[in-house]
Short mmCIF file of C-alpha atoms in Angstrom, two decimals:
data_model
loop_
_atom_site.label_atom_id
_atom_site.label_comp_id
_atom_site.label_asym_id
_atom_site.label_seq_id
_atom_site.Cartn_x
_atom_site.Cartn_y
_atom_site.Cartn_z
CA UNK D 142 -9.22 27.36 2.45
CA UNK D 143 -7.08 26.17 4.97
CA UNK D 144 -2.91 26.03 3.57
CA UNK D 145 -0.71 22.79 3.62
CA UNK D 146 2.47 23.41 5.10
CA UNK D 147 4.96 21.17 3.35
CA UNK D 148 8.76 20.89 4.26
CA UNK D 149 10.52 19.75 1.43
CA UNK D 150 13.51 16.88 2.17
CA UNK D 151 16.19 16.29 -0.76
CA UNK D 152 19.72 17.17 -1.31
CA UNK D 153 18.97 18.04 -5.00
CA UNK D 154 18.33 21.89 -5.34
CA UNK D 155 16.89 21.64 -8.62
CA UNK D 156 14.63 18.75 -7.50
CA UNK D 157 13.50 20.79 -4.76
CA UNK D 158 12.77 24.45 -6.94
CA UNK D 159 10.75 21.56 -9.34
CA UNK D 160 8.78 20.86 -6.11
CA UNK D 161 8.61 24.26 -4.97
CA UNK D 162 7.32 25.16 -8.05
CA UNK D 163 5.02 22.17 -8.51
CA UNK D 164 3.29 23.05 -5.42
CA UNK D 165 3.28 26.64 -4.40
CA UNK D 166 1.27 26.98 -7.86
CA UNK D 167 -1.52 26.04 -6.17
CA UNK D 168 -2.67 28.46 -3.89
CA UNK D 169 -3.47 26.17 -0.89
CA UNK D 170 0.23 24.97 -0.23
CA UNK D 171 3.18 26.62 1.13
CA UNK D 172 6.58 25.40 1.34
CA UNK D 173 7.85 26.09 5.22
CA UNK D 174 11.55 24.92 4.76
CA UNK D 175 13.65 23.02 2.94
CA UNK D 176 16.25 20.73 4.21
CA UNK D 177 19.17 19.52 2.53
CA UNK D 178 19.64 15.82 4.41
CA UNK D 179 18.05 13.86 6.36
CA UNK D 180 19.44 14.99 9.86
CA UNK D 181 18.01 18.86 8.90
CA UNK D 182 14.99 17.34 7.79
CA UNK D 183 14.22 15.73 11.20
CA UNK D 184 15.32 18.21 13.35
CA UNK D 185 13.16 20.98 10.68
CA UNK D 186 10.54 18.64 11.18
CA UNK D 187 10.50 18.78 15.20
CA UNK D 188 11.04 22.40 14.68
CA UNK D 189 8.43 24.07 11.69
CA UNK D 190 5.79 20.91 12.41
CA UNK D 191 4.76 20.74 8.90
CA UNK D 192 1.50 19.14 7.86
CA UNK D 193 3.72 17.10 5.26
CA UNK D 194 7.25 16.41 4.79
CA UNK D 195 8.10 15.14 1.15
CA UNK D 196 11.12 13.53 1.50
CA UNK D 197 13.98 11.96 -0.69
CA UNK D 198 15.68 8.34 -0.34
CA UNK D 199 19.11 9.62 -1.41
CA UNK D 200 20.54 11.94 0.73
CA UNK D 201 24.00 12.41 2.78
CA UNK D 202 24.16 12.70 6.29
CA UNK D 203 21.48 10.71 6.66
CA UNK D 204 19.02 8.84 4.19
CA UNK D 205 15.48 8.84 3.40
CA UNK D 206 14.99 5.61 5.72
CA UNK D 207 16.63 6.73 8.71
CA UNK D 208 14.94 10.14 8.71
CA UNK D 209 11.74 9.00 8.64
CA UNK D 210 12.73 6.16 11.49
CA UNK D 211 14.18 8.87 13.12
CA UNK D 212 10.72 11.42 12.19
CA UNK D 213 7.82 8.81 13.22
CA UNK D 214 10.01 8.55 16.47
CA UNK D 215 10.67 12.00 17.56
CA UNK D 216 7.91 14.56 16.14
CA UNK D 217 5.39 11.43 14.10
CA UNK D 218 4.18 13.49 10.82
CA UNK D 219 2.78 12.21 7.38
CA UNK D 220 5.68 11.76 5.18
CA UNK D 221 5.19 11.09 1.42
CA UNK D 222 8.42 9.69 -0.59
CA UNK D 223 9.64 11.50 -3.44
CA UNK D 224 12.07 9.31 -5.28
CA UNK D 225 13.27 8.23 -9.22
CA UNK D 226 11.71 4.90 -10.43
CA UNK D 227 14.89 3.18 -10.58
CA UNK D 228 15.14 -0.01 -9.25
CA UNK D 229 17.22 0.18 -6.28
CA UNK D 230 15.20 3.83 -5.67
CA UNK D 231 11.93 1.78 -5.58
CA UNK D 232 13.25 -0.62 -3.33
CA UNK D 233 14.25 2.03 -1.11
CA UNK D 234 11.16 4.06 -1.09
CA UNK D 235 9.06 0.71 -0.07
CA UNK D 236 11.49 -0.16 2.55
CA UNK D 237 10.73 4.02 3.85
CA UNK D 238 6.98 2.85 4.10
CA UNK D 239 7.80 0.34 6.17
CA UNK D 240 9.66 2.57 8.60
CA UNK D 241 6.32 4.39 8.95
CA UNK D 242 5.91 6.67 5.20
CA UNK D 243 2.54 6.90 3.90
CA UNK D 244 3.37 6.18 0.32
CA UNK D 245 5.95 6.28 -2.15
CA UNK D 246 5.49 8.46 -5.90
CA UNK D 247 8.13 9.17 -8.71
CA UNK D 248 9.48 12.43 -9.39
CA UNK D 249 7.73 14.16 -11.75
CA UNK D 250 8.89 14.21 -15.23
CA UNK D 251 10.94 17.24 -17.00
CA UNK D 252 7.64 19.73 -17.65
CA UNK D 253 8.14 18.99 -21.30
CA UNK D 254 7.21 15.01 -20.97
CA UNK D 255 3.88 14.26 -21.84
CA UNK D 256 2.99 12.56 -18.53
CA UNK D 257 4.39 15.83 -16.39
CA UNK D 258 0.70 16.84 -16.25
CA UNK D 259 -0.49 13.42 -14.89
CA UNK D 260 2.23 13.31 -12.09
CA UNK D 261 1.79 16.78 -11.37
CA UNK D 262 -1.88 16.18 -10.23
CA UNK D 263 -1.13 13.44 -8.89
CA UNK D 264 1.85 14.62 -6.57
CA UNK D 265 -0.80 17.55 -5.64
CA UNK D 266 -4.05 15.44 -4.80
CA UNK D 267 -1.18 13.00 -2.62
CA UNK D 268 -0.29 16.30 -0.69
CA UNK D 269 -3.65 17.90 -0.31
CA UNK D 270 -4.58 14.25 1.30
CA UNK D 271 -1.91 12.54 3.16
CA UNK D 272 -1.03 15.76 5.32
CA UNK D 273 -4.69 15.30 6.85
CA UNK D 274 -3.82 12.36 7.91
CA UNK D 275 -3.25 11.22 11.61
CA UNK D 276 -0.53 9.56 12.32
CA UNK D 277 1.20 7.90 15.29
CA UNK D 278 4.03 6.46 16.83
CA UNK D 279 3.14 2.95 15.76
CA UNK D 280 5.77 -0.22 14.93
CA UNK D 281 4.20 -3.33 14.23
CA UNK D 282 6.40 -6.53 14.75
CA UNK D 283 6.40 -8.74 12.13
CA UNK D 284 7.03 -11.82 14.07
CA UNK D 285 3.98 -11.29 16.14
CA UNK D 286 1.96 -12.67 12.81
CA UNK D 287 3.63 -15.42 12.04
CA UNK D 288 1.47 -18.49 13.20
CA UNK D 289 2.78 -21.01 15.84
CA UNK D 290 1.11 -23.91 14.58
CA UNK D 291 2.77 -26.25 11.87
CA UNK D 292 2.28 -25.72 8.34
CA UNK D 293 -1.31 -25.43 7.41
CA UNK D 294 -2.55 -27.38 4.54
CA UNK D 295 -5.63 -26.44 2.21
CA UNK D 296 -9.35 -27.85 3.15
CA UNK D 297 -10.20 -27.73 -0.14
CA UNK D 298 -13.06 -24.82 1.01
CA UNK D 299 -11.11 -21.91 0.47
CA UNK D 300 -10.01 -21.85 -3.29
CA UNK D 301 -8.40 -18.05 -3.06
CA UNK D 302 -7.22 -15.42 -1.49
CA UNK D 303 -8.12 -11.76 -2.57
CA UNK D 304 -6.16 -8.68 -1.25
CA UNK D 305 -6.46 -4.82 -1.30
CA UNK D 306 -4.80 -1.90 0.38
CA UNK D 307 -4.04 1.87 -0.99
CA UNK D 308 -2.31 4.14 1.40
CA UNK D 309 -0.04 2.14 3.90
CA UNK D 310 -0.48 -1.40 2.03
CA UNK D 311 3.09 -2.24 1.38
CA UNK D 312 4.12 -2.39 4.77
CA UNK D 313 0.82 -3.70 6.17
CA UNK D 314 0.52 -6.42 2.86
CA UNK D 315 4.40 -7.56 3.92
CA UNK D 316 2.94 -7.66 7.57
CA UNK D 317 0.74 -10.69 6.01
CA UNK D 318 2.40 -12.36 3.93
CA UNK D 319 5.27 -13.05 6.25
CA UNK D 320 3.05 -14.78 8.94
CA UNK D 321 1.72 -17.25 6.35
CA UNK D 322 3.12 -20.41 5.88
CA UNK D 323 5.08 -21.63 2.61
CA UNK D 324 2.56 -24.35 2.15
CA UNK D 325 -0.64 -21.90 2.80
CA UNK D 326 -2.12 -24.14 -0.33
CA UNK D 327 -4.22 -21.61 -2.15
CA UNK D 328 -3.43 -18.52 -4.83
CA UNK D 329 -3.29 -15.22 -3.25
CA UNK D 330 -3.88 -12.38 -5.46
CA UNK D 331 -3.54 -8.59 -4.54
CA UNK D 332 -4.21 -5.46 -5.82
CA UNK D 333 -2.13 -2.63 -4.21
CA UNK D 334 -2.54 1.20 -5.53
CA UNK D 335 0.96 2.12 -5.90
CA UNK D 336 2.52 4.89 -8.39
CA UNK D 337 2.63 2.99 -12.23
CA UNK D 338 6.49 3.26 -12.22
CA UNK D 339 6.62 1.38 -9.09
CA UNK D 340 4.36 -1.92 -9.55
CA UNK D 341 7.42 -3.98 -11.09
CA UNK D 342 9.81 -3.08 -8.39
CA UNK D 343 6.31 -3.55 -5.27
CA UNK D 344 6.54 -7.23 -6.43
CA UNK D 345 10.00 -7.75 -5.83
CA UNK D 346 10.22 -5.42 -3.01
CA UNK D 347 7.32 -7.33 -1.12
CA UNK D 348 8.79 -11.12 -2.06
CA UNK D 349 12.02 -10.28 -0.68
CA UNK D 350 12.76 -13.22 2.14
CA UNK D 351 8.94 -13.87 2.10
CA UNK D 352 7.81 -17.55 2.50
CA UNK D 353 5.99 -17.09 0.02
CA UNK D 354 7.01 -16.46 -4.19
CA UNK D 355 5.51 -13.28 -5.28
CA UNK D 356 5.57 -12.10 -8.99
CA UNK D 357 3.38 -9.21 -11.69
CA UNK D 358 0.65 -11.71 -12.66
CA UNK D 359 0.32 -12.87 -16.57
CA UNK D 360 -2.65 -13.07 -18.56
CA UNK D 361 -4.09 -16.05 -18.89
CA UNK D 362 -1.67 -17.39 -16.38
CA UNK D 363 -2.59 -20.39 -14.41
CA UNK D 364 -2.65 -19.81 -10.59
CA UNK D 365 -0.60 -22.10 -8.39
CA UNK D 366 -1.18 -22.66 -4.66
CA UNK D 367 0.96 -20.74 -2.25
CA UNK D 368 2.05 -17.79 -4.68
CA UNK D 369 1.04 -14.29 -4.72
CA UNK D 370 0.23 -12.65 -7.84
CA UNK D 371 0.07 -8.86 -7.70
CA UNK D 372 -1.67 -6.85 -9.91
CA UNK D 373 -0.22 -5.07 -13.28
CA UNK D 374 -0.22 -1.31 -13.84
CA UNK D 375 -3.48 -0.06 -15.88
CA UNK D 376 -5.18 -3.16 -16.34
CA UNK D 377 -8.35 -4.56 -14.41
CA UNK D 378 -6.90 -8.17 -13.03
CA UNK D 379 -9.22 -10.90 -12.11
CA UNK D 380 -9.52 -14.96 -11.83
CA UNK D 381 -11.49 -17.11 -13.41
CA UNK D 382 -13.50 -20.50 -12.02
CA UNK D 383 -10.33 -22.81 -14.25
CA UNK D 384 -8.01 -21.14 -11.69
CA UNK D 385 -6.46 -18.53 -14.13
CA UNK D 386 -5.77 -14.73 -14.43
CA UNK D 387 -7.83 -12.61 -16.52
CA UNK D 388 -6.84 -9.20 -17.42
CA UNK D 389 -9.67 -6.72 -18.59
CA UNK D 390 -8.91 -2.80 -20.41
CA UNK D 391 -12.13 -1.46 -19.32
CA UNK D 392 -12.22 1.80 -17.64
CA UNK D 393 -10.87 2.73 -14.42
CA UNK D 394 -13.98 1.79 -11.72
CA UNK D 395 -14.26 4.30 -8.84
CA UNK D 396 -11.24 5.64 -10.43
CA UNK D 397 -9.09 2.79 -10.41
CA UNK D 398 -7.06 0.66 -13.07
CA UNK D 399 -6.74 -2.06 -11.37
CA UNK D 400 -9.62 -1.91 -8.99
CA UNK D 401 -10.31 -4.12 -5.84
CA UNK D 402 -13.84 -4.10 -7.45
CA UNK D 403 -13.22 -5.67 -10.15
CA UNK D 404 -11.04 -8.14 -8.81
CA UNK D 405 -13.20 -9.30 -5.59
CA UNK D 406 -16.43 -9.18 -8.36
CA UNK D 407 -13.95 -11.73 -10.23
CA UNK D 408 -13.46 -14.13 -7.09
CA UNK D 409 -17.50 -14.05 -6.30
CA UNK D 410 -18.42 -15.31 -10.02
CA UNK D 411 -15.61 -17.64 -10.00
CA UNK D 412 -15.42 -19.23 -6.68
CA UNK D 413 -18.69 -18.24 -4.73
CA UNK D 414 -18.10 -19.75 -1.21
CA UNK D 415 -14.78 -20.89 -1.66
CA UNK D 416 -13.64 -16.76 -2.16
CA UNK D 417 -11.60 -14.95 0.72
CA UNK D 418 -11.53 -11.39 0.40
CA UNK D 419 -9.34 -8.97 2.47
CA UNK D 420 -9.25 -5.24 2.45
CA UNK D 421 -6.04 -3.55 4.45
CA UNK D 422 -5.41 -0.02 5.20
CA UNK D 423 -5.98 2.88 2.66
CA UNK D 424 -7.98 5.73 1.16
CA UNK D 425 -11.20 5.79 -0.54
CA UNK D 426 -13.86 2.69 -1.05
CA UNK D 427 -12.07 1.10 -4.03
CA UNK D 428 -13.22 -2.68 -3.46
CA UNK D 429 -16.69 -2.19 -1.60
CA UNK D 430 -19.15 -3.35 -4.35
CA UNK D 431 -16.82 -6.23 -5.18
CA UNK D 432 -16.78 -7.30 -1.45
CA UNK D 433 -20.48 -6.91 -1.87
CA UNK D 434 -20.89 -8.90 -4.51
CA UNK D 435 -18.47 -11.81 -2.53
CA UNK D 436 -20.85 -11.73 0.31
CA UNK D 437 -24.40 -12.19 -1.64
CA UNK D 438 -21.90 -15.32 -3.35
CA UNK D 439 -21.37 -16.45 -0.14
CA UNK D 440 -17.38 -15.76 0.49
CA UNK D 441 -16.13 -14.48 3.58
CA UNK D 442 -14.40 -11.23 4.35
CA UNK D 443 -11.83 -9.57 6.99
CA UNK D 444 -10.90 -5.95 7.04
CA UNK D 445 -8.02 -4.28 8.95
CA UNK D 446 -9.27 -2.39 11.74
CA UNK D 447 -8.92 1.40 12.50
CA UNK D 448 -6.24 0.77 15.16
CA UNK D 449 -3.71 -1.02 13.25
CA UNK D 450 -4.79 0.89 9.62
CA UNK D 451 -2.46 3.89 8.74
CA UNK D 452 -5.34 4.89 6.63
CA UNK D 453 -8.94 3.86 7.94
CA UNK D 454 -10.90 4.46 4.46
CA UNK D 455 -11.50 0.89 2.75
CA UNK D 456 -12.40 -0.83 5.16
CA UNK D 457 -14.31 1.53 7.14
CA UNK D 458 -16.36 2.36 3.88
CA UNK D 459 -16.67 -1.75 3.55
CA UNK D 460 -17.57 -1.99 7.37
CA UNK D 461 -20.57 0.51 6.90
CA UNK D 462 -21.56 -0.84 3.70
CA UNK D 463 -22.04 -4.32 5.65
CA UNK D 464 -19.23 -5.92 3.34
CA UNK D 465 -17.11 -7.10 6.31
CA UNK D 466 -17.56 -10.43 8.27
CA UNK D 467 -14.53 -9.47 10.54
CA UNK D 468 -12.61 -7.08 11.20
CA UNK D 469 -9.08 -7.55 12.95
CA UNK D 470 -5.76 -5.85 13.92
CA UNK D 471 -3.20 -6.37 11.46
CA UNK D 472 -1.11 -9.14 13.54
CA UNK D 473 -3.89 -10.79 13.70
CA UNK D 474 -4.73 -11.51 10.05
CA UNK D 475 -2.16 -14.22 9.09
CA UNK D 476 -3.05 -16.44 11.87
CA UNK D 477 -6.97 -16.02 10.89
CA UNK D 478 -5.99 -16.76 7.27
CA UNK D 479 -4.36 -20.05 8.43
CA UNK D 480 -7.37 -20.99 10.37
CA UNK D 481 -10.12 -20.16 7.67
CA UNK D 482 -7.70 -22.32 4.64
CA UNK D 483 -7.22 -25.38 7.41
CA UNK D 484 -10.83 -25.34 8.69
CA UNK D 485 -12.88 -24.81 5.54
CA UNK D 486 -14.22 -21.65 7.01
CA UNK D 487 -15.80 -24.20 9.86
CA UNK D 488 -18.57 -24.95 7.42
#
């Protein structure tokens, strides 16, 4: 069994003896240093080479943002954010995926709450996987997206869009968004795996000087062109053919409450033809048998490809599975969005 080397990033000692504690229980992961800011933690990180750093937003010296700027610069590593589930800590921890994290969890609970034993595993299973992943020196320019035509209107073919993305979506879903126009005239729904304290604060994080209005979609809640509805915590969201959100309590599929599945199963009963379905960077193959079900209906699909993906699970598992009509870099995807909504998919 091959050990995870983790170096653990926060200014908090008793957060990091939780951590420490959390994680050299199991008997595959081995803290390698500890740093108390974020200038130690970069220059530990060039130094050790962990597989992982876990790494705080708060911190003197230098922040959570800055070090991993400064991290995905100098010595590029997987970094996971460790943070509290207050607001301005959520907004924080998105804004460190953006400067190249992998993903953003709470901190655990005291060992006494009830849900300690949830976000324990969870913390774990995040460790065990993100520090296998590869990552680069990459920076994607957001401006590069945005589309130099005029403001697109609706053909009246494309009813909705569809989104998913796990690992790396926030940064990559904001990477979209911004390149669409304010008048994009259809509904974009997305559903985004993201820690359950942090899906309130993901909306407002990701609508932040977007063109677009972005809010926690409603039940029952009529869907309105040009707005992006994102997906509740622990709740299956889908649309119906009268344009509305439906919310379902079934089990997790694949795992997942909400899952791409059911959602993109949702747009191919509703809308058929008229469905857009795309599937961004992140783990697992959440969202293939929904994309499957899209393409039998007719709809049309776009993955990210494995160039631009932090994460190439999804879509790879949708490419092989035949779910994918095309599959693009992520600068390219806004413009292509524009072009399938003005053109009617050239049908």
């Amino acid at each position: 069994m091959q050990t995870v080397r983790v170096l653990l990033a926060d200014d908090s000692m008793t957060a990091r003896t939780m951590m420490r504690s959390i994680l050299e229980s199991e008997g595959d992961i081995r803290i390698v240093g500890e740093a108390k800011n974020g200038v130690e933690a970069v220059e530990m990180t060039r130094q050790i080479q962990p597989d992982i750093v876990l790494m705080d937003v708060h911190m003197p010296v230098m922040d959570g943002i800055d070090a991993t700027k400064e991290i995905m610069a100098r010595a590029p590593t997987p970094i996971l954010i460790v943070s509290a589930a207050t607001q301005r800590d959520v907004d924080l921890s998105l804004s460190a995926t953006q400067a190249g994290a992998l993903l953003a969890l709470p901190k655990p609970d005291s060992p006494t709450s009830p849900r300690f034993e949830e976000q324990r595993a969870e913390l774990v299973a995040m460790v065990r996987a993100l520090s296998q992943v590869k990552v680069v020196r990459r920076w994607v320019d957001e401006r590069r997206s945005r589309p130099r035509a005029g403001r697109a209107r609706a053909s009246g073919r494309v009813q909705v869009i569809a989104f998913a993305a796990s690992t790396g979506g926030p940064a990559a879903l904001r990477t979209v968004l911004v390149g669409l126009p304010s008048r994009v005239g259809v509904p974009i729904v997305v559903v985004q795996h993201i820690a359950r304290d942090f899906t309130a604060g993901f909306a407002r994080w990701l609508g932040d000087g977007l063109p677009l209005p972005v809010k926690l979609a409603g039940r029952d809640e009529p869907m309105e062109p040009g707005v992006v509805y994102i997906a509740p915590d622990n709740t299956h969201t889908g649309v119906t053919a009268d344009g509305t959100i439906c919310f379902s309590g079934e089990g997790p599929i694949g795992g997942f409450r909400p899952s791409a599945t059911y959602l993109f199963a949702s747009v191919a009963r509703a809308f058929g033809a008229d469905g857009l379905g795309v599937v961004l960077t992140g783990m697992g193959s959440d969202g293939v048998q929904g994309l499957l079900e899209l393409k039998r209906a007719g709809g049309y699909v776009i993955g990210q490809d494995e160039q631009s993906s932090i994460v190439y699970g999804m879509a790879q598992e949708a490419a092989r599975a035949g779910a994918i009509d095309e599959m693009l870099p992520l600068d390219r995807i806004a413009p292509r969005l524009v072009e399938l909504v003005r053109e009617g998919r050239g049908r």
